[in-house]
Short mmCIF file of C-alpha atoms in Angstrom, two decimals:
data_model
loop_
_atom_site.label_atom_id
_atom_site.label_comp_id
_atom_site.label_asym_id
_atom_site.label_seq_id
_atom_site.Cartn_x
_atom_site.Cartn_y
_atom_site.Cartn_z
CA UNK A 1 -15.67 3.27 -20.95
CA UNK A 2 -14.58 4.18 -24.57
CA UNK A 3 -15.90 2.57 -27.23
CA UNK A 4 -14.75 4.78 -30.06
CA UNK A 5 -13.24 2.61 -33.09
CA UNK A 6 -9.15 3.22 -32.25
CA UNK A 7 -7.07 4.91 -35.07
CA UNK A 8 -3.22 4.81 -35.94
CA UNK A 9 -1.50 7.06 -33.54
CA UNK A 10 -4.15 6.58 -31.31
CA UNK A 11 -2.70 5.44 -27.64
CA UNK A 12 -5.75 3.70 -27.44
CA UNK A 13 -4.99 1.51 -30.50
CA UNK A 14 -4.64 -2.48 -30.01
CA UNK A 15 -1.34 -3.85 -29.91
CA UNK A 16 -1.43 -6.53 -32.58
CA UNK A 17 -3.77 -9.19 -32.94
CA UNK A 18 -1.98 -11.76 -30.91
CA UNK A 19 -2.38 -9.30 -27.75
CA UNK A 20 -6.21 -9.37 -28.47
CA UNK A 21 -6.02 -13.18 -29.31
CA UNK A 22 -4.94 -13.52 -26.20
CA UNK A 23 -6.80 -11.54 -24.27
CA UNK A 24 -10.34 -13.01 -25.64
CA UNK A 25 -8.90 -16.81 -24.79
CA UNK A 26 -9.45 -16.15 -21.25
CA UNK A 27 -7.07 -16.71 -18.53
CA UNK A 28 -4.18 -19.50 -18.84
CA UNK A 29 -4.69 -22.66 -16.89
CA UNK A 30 -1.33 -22.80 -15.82
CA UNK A 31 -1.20 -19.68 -13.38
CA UNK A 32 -2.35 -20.56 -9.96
CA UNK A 33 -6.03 -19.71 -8.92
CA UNK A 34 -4.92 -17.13 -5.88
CA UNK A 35 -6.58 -14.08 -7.51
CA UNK A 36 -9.95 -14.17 -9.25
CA UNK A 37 -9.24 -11.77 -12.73
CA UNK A 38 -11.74 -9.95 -14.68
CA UNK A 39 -11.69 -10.81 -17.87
CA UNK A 40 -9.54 -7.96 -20.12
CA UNK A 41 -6.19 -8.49 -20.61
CA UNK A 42 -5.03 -4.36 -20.19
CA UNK A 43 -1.82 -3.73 -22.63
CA UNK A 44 -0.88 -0.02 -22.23
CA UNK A 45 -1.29 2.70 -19.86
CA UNK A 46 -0.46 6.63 -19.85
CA UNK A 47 -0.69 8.73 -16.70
CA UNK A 48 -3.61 7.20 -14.86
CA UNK A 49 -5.68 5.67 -17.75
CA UNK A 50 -5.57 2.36 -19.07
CA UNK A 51 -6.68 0.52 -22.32
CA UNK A 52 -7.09 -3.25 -23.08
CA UNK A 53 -6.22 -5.32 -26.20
CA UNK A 54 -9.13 -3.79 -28.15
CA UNK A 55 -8.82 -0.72 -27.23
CA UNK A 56 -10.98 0.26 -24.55
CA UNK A 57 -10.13 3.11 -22.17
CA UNK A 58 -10.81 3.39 -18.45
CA UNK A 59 -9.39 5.52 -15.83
CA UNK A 60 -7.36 4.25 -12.84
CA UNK A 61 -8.17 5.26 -9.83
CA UNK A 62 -6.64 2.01 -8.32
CA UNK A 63 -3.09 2.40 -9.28
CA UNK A 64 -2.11 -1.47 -8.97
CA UNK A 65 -3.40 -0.96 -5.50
CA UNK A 66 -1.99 1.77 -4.32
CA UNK A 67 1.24 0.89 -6.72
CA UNK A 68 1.60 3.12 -9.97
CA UNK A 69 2.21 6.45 -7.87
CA UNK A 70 3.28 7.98 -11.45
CA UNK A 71 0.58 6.33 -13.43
CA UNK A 72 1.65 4.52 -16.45
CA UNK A 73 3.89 5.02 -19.66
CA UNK A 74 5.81 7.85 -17.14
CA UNK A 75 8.84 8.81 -19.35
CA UNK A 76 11.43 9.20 -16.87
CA UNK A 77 10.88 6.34 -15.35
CA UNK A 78 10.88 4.60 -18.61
CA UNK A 79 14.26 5.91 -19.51
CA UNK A 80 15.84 5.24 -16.25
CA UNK A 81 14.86 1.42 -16.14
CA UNK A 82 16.16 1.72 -19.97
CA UNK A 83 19.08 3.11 -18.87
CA UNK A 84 20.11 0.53 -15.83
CA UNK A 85 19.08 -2.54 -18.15
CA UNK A 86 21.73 -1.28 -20.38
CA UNK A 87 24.47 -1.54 -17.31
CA UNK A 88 24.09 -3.66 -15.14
CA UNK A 89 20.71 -5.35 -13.58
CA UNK A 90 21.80 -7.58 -10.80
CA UNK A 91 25.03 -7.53 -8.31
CA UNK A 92 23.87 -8.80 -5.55
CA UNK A 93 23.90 -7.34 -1.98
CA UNK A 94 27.88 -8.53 -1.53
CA UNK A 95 28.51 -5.43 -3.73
CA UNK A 96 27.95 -1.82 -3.60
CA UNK A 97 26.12 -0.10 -6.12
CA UNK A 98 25.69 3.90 -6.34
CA UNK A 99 21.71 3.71 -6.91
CA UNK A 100 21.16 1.95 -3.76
CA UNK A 101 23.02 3.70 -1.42
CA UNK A 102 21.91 7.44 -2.91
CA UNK A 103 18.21 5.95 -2.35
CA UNK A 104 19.22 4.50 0.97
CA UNK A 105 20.85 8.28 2.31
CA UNK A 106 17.35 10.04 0.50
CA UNK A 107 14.74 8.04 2.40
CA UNK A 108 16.37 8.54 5.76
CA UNK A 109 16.68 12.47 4.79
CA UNK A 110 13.24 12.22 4.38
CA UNK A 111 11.95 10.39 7.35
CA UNK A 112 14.63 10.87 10.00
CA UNK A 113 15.33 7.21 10.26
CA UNK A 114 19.05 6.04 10.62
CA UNK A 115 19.30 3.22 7.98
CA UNK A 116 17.12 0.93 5.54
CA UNK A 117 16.94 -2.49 4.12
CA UNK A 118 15.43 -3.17 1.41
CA UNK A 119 14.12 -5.85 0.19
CA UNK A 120 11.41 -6.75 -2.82
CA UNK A 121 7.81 -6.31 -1.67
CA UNK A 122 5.74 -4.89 1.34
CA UNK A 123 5.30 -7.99 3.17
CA UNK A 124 8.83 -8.92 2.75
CA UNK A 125 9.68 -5.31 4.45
CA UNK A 126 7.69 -6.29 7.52
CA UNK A 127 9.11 -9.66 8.01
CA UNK A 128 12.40 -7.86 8.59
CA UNK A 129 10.98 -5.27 10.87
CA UNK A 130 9.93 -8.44 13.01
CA UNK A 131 13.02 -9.68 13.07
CA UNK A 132 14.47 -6.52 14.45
CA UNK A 133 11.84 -6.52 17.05
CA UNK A 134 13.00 -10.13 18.10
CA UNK A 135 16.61 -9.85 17.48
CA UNK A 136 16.02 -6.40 19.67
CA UNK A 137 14.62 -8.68 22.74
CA UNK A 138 16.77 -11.03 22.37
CA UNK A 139 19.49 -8.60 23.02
CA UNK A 140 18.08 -6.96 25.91
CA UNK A 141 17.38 -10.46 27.53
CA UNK A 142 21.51 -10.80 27.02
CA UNK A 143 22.00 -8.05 28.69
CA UNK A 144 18.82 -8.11 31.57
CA UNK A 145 18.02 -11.41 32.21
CA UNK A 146 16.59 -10.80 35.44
CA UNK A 147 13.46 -8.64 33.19
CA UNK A 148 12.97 -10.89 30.30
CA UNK A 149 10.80 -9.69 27.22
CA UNK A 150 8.23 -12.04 25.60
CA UNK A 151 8.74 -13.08 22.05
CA UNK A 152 4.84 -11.97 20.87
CA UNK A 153 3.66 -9.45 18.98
CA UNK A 154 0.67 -6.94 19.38
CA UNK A 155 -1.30 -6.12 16.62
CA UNK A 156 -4.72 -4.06 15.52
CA UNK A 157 -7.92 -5.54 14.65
CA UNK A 158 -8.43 -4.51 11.12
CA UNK A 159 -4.19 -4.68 10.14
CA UNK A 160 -2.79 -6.12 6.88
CA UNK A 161 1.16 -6.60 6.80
CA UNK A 162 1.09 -9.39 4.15
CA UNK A 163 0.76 -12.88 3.10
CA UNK A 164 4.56 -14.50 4.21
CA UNK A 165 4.27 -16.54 7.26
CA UNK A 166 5.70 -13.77 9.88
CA UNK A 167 3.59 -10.97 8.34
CA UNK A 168 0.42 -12.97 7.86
CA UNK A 169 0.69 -14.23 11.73
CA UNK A 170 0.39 -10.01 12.93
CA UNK A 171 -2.80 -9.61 10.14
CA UNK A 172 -5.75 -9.66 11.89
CA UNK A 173 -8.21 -11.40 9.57
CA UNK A 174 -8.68 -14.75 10.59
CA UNK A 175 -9.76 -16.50 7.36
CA UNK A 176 -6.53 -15.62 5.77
CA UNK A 177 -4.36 -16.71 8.92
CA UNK A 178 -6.32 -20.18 9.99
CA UNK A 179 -5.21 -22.45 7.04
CA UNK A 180 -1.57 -21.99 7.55
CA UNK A 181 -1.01 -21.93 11.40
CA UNK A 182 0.60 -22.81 13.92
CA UNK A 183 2.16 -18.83 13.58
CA UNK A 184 3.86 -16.71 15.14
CA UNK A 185 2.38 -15.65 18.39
CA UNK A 186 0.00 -12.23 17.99
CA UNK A 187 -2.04 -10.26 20.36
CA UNK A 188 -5.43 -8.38 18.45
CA UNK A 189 -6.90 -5.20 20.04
CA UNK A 190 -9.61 -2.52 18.29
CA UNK A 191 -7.86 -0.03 16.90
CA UNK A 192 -8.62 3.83 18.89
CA UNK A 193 -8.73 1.84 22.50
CA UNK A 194 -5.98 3.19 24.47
CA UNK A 195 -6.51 1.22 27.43
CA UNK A 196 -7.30 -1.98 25.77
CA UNK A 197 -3.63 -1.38 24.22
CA UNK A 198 -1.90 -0.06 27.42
CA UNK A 199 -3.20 -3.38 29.13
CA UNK A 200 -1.55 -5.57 26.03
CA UNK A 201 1.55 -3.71 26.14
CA UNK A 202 1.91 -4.79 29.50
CA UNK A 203 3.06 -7.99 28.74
CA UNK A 204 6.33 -6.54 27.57
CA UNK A 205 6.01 -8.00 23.89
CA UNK A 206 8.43 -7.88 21.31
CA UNK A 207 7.38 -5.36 19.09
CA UNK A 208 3.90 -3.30 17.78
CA UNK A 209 2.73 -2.86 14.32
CA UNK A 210 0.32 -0.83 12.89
CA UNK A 211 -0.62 0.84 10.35
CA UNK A 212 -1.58 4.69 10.60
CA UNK A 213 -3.90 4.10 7.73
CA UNK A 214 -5.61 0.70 7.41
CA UNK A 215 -5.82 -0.12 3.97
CA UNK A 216 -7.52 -3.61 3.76
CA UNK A 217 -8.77 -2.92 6.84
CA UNK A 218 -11.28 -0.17 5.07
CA UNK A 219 -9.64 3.00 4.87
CA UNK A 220 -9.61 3.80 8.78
CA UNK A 221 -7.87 6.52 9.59
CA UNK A 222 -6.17 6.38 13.20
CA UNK A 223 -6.20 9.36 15.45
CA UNK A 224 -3.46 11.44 16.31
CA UNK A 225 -3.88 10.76 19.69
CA UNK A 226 -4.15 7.53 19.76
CA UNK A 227 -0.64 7.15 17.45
CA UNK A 228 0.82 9.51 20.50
CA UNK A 229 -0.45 7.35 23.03
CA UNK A 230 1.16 4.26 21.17
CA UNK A 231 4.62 5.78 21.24
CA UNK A 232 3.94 6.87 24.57
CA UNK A 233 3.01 3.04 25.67
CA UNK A 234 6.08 1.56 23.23
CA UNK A 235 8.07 3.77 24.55
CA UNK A 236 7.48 3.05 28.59
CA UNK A 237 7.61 -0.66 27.87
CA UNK A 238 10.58 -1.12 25.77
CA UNK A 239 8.25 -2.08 22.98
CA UNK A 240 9.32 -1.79 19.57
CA UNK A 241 6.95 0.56 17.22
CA UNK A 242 6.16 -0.80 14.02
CA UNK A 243 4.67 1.29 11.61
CA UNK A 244 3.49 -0.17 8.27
CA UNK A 245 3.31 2.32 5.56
CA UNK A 246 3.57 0.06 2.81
CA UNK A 247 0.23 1.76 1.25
CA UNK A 248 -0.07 4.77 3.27
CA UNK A 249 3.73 5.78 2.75
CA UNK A 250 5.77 7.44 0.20
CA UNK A 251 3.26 10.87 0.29
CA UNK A 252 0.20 9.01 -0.35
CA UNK A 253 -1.95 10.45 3.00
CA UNK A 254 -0.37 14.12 2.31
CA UNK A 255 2.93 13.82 4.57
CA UNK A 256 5.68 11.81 3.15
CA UNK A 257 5.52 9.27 5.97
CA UNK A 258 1.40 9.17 7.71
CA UNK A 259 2.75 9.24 10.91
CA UNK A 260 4.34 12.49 10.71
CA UNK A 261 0.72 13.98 10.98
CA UNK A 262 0.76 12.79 15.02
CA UNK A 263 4.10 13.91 15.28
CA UNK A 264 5.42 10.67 16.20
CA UNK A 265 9.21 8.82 15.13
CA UNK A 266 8.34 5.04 14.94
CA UNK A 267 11.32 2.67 15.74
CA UNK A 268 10.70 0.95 12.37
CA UNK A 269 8.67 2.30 9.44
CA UNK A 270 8.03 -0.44 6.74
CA UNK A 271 7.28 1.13 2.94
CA UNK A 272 6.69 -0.58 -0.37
CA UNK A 273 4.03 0.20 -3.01
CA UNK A 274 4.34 3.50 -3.98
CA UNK A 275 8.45 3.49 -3.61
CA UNK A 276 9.35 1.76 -6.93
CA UNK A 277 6.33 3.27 -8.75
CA UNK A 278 5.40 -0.72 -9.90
CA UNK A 279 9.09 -1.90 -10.17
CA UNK A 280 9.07 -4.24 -6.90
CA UNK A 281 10.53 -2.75 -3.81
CA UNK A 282 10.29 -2.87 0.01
CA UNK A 283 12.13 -1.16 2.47
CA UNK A 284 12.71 -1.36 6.23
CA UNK A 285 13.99 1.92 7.77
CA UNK A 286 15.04 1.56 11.61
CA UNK A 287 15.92 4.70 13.56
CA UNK A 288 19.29 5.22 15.29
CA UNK A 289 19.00 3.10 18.01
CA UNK A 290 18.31 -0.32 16.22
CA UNK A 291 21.10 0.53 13.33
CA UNK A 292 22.93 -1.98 14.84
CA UNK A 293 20.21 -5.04 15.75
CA UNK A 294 21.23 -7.27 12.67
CA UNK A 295 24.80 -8.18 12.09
CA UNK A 296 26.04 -9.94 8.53
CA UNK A 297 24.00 -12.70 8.30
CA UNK A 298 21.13 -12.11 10.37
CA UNK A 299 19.11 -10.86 7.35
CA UNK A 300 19.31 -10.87 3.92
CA UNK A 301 17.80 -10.39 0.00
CA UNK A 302 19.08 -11.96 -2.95
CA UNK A 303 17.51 -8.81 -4.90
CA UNK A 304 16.40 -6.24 -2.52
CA UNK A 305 17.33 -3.11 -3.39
CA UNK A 306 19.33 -4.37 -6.78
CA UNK A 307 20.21 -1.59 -9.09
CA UNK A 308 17.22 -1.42 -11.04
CA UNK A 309 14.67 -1.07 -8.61
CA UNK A 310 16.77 1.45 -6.87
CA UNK A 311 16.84 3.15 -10.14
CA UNK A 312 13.24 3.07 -9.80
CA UNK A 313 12.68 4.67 -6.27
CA UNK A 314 14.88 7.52 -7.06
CA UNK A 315 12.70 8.42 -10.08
CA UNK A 316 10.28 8.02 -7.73
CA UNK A 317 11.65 10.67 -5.33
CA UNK A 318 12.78 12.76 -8.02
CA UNK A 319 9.21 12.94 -9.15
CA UNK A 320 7.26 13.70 -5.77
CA UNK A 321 10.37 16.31 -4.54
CA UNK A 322 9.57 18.10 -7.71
CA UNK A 323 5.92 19.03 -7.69
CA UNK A 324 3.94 15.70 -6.76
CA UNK A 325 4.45 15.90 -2.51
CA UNK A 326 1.93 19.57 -3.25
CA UNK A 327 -0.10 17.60 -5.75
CA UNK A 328 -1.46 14.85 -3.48
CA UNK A 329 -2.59 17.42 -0.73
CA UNK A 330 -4.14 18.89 -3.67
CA UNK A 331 -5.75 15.82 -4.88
CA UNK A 332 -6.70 14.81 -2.18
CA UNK A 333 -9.00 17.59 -0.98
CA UNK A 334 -10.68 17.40 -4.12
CA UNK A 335 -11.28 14.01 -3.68
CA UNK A 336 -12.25 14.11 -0.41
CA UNK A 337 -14.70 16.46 -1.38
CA UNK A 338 -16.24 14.55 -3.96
CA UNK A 339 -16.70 11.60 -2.31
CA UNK A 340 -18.60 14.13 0.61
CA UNK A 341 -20.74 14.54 -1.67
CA UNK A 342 -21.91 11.35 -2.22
CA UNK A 343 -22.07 10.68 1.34
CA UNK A 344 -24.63 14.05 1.28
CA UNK A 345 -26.57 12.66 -1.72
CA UNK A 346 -26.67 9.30 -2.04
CA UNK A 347 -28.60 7.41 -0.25
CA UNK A 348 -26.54 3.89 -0.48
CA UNK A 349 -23.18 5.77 0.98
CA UNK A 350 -22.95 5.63 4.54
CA UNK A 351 -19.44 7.44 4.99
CA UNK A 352 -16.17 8.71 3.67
CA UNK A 353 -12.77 7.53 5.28
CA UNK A 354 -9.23 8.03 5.14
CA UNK A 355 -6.96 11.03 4.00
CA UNK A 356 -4.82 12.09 0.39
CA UNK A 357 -5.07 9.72 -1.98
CA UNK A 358 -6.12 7.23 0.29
CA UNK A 359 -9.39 7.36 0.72
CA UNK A 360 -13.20 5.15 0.42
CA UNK A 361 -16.73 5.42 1.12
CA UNK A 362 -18.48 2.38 2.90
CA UNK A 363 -21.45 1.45 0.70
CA UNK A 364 -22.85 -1.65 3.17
CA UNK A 365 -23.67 -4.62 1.48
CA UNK A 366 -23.09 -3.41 -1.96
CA UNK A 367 -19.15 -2.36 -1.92
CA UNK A 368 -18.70 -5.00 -4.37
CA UNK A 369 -21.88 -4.24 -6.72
CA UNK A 370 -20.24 -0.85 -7.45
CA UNK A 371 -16.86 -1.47 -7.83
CA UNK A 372 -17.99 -3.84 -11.17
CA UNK A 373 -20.17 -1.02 -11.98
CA UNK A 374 -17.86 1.34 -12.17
CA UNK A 375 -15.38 -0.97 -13.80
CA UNK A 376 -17.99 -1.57 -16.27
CA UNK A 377 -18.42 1.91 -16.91
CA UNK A 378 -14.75 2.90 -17.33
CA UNK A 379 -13.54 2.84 -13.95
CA UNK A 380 -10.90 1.12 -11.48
CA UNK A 381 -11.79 0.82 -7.92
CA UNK A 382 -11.77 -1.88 -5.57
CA UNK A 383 -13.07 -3.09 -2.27
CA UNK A 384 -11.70 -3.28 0.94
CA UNK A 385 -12.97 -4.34 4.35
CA UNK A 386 -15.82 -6.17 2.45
CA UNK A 387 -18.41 -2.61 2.43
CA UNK A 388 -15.58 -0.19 1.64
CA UNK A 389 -14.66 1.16 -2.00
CA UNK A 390 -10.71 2.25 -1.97
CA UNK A 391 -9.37 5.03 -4.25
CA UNK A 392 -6.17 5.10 -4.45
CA UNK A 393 -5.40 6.91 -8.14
CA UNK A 394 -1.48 7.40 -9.32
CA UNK A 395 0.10 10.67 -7.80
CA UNK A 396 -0.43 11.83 -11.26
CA UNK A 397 -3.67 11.97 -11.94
CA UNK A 398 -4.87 15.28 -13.33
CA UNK A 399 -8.00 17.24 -11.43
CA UNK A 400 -10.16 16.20 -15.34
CA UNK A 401 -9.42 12.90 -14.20
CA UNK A 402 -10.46 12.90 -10.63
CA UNK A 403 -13.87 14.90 -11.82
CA UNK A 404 -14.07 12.55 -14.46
CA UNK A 405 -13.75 9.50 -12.10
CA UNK A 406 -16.22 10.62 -9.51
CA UNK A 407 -18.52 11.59 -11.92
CA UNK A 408 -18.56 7.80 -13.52
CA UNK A 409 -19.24 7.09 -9.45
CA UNK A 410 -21.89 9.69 -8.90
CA UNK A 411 -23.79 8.28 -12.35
CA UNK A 412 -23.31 4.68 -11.36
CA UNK A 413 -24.82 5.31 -7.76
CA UNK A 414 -27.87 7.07 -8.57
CA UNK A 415 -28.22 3.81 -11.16
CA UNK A 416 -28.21 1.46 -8.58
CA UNK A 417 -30.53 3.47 -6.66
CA UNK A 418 -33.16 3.76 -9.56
CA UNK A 419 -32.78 -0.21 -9.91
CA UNK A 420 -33.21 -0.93 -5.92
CA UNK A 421 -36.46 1.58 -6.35
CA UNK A 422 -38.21 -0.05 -9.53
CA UNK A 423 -40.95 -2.64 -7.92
CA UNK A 424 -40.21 -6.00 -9.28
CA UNK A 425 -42.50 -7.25 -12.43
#
């Protein structure tokens, strides 16, 4: 972390002393206790470092969780949210607007799919794709009552889709579902079991959804064949494929959507974070055959896909077209083979996991222990999956950065080790 005294000019430099004022009062009383926040109250980012009201630097190699996919201060993105501001920021979805439907006819260029909603966050994308799925066996129960679909959903042990009621009930962690039940009816099976899943899919439920890429779920990667084998099984049963790509999306694995690595089309592909490079956004993309599941008034958004977020994704696009969908690969490898070589030389890393920038090392039973480390020493991580550290760094990020970043890992490990080695006094 820098400590350097900031000078004028500096990007580093405070903003003014109310900022700082501010940030050393400690957190307001009057936001509601659902997050636990360190202490710094961060005021300006460029590319993918960050610096707090007195002017200390780290690098981010969280992105807002998986969020700022052109790191911060980006100019283009700056000017374009300028830009909209200056004409119009909300219509509603009773009107058309030029940003939206150029960003609607990209994404399904790029994917294949036939149309999109959108709507404002990740979780709010999935609740939509479950109401295709329903809507979708509702439909076929209209039309074949004598073979009547059930209404439940199959899920993977290890999934995230969100916090709303729908997308919590299909998340597999149980702490986070228990408080707020009764849900919606969900079916858990281990993630890589074929037969396990062939046996739930049985039952004819309404839809599937994974994700190809666990994020909270610790960086697990699923296999190509088992993403095959879950089309295959969808596919035989009438079952509608959900895949969530809210983190993995957007180019984040290497391929603009993960799934395209198996080869597989999902019938709905959820994306989010990375989209609106930290202006809200979610989006629901449904291929040709389910185009026509909702009708006018079936679904709706007061500000999904509103002209400034729109904006937003289109810079987005613009952006990872022009250079970035080469630089993650890129990125990514040299990631990847940093955090190998921890796994070789450290003796508190057990593994590396997922793919692009997407990826962790499982550090059992002290995940958490370096992840302050690190952000102690300049550096934002975080944990997932309880023993996994997730880096997930802005598209953007330079290869300095990255060496720099796994560097501030590779010194804080080897401290840890030298403390768990000292005998105690």
């Amino acid at each position: 972390m820098s400590t350097a005294t900031p000078t004028a000019g500096d990007p580093s430099a405070p903003l003014d002393a109310a900022a700082q004022a501010a940030s050393e009062a400690g957190p307001t009383a009057h936001l509601l206790r659902t997050y636990n926040r360190k202490a710094p109250q961060f005021v300006r980012g460029e590319g993918a470092r960050v610096w707090d009201a007195e002017g200390r630097e780290w690098i981010d190699a969280l992105a807002g969780i998986a969020v700022n996919a052109l790191g911060h201060g980006h100019a283009a993105l700056a000017d374009a949210l300028a830009d909209q501001a200056r004409q119009v920021l909300h219509l509603s979805n009773l009107y058309r607007h030029p940003a939206g439907e150029e960003l609607a006819d990209r994404l399904c260029g790029l994917t294949g799919m036939g149309a999109v909603f959108f709507s404002n966050s990740g979780s709010e994308a999935n609740e939509c794709a479950l109401k295709i799925a329903r809507k979708a066996a509702t439909l076929h129960d209209a039309a074949h009552p004598e073979r009547p679909r059930s209404r439940h959903f199959v899920a993977l042990e290890g999934g995230f889709h969100g916090r709303t009621a729908g997308s919590l009930s299909v998340t597999a962690n149980a702490a986070y579902r228990e408080p707020f039940g009764p849900l919606l009816a969900a079916q858990f099976v281990e993630p890589e079991d074929i037969a396990a899943l062939e046996t739930a899919l049985a039952s004819r439920p309404a839809g599937l959804i994974l994700e190809p890429v666990q994020g909270e779920g610790g960086l697990r990667t699923l296999s190509n064949e088992y993403l095959q084998a879950a089309r295959a099984l969808c596919t035989d049963t009438g079952t509608v494929l959900i895949a969530d790509e809210v983190q993995c999306g957007c180019g984040r694995t290497g391929t603009f959507l993960a799934s395209e690595a198996a080869g597989i089309q999902p019938d709905v592909v959820t994306l989010a974070k990375p989209l609106g490079a930290g202006v809200p956004i979610g989006a629901t993309l449904v291929s040709g055959c389910f185009t026509e599941v909702l009708q006018p008034g079936d679904h709706g958004s007061t500000f999904g896909g509103g002209p400034l977020a729109a904006r937003a994704g289109l810079v987005f696009l613009d952006a990872y077209e022009a250079g970035l969908a080469e630089a993650v690969p890129a990125r990514g490898a040299q990631l990847a083979a940093g955090l190998d070589d921890l796994v070789a030389h450290s003796t508190l890393v057990a593994e590396r996991r997922g793919r692009g920038l997407m990826q962790g090392i499982v550090v059992p039973g002290r995940a958490g222990e370096l992840a302050d480390r690190c952000f102690d020493a300049g550096l934002l991580v975080c944990t997932a999956a309880g023993d996994v550290v997730r880096f997930v760094p802005p598209y953007v990020i330079t290869p300095e950065e990255l060496d720099a970043a796994l560097g501030i890992v590779r010194t804080t490990l080897s401290a840890m080790e030298t403390a768990h080695q000292e005998p105690a006094s």
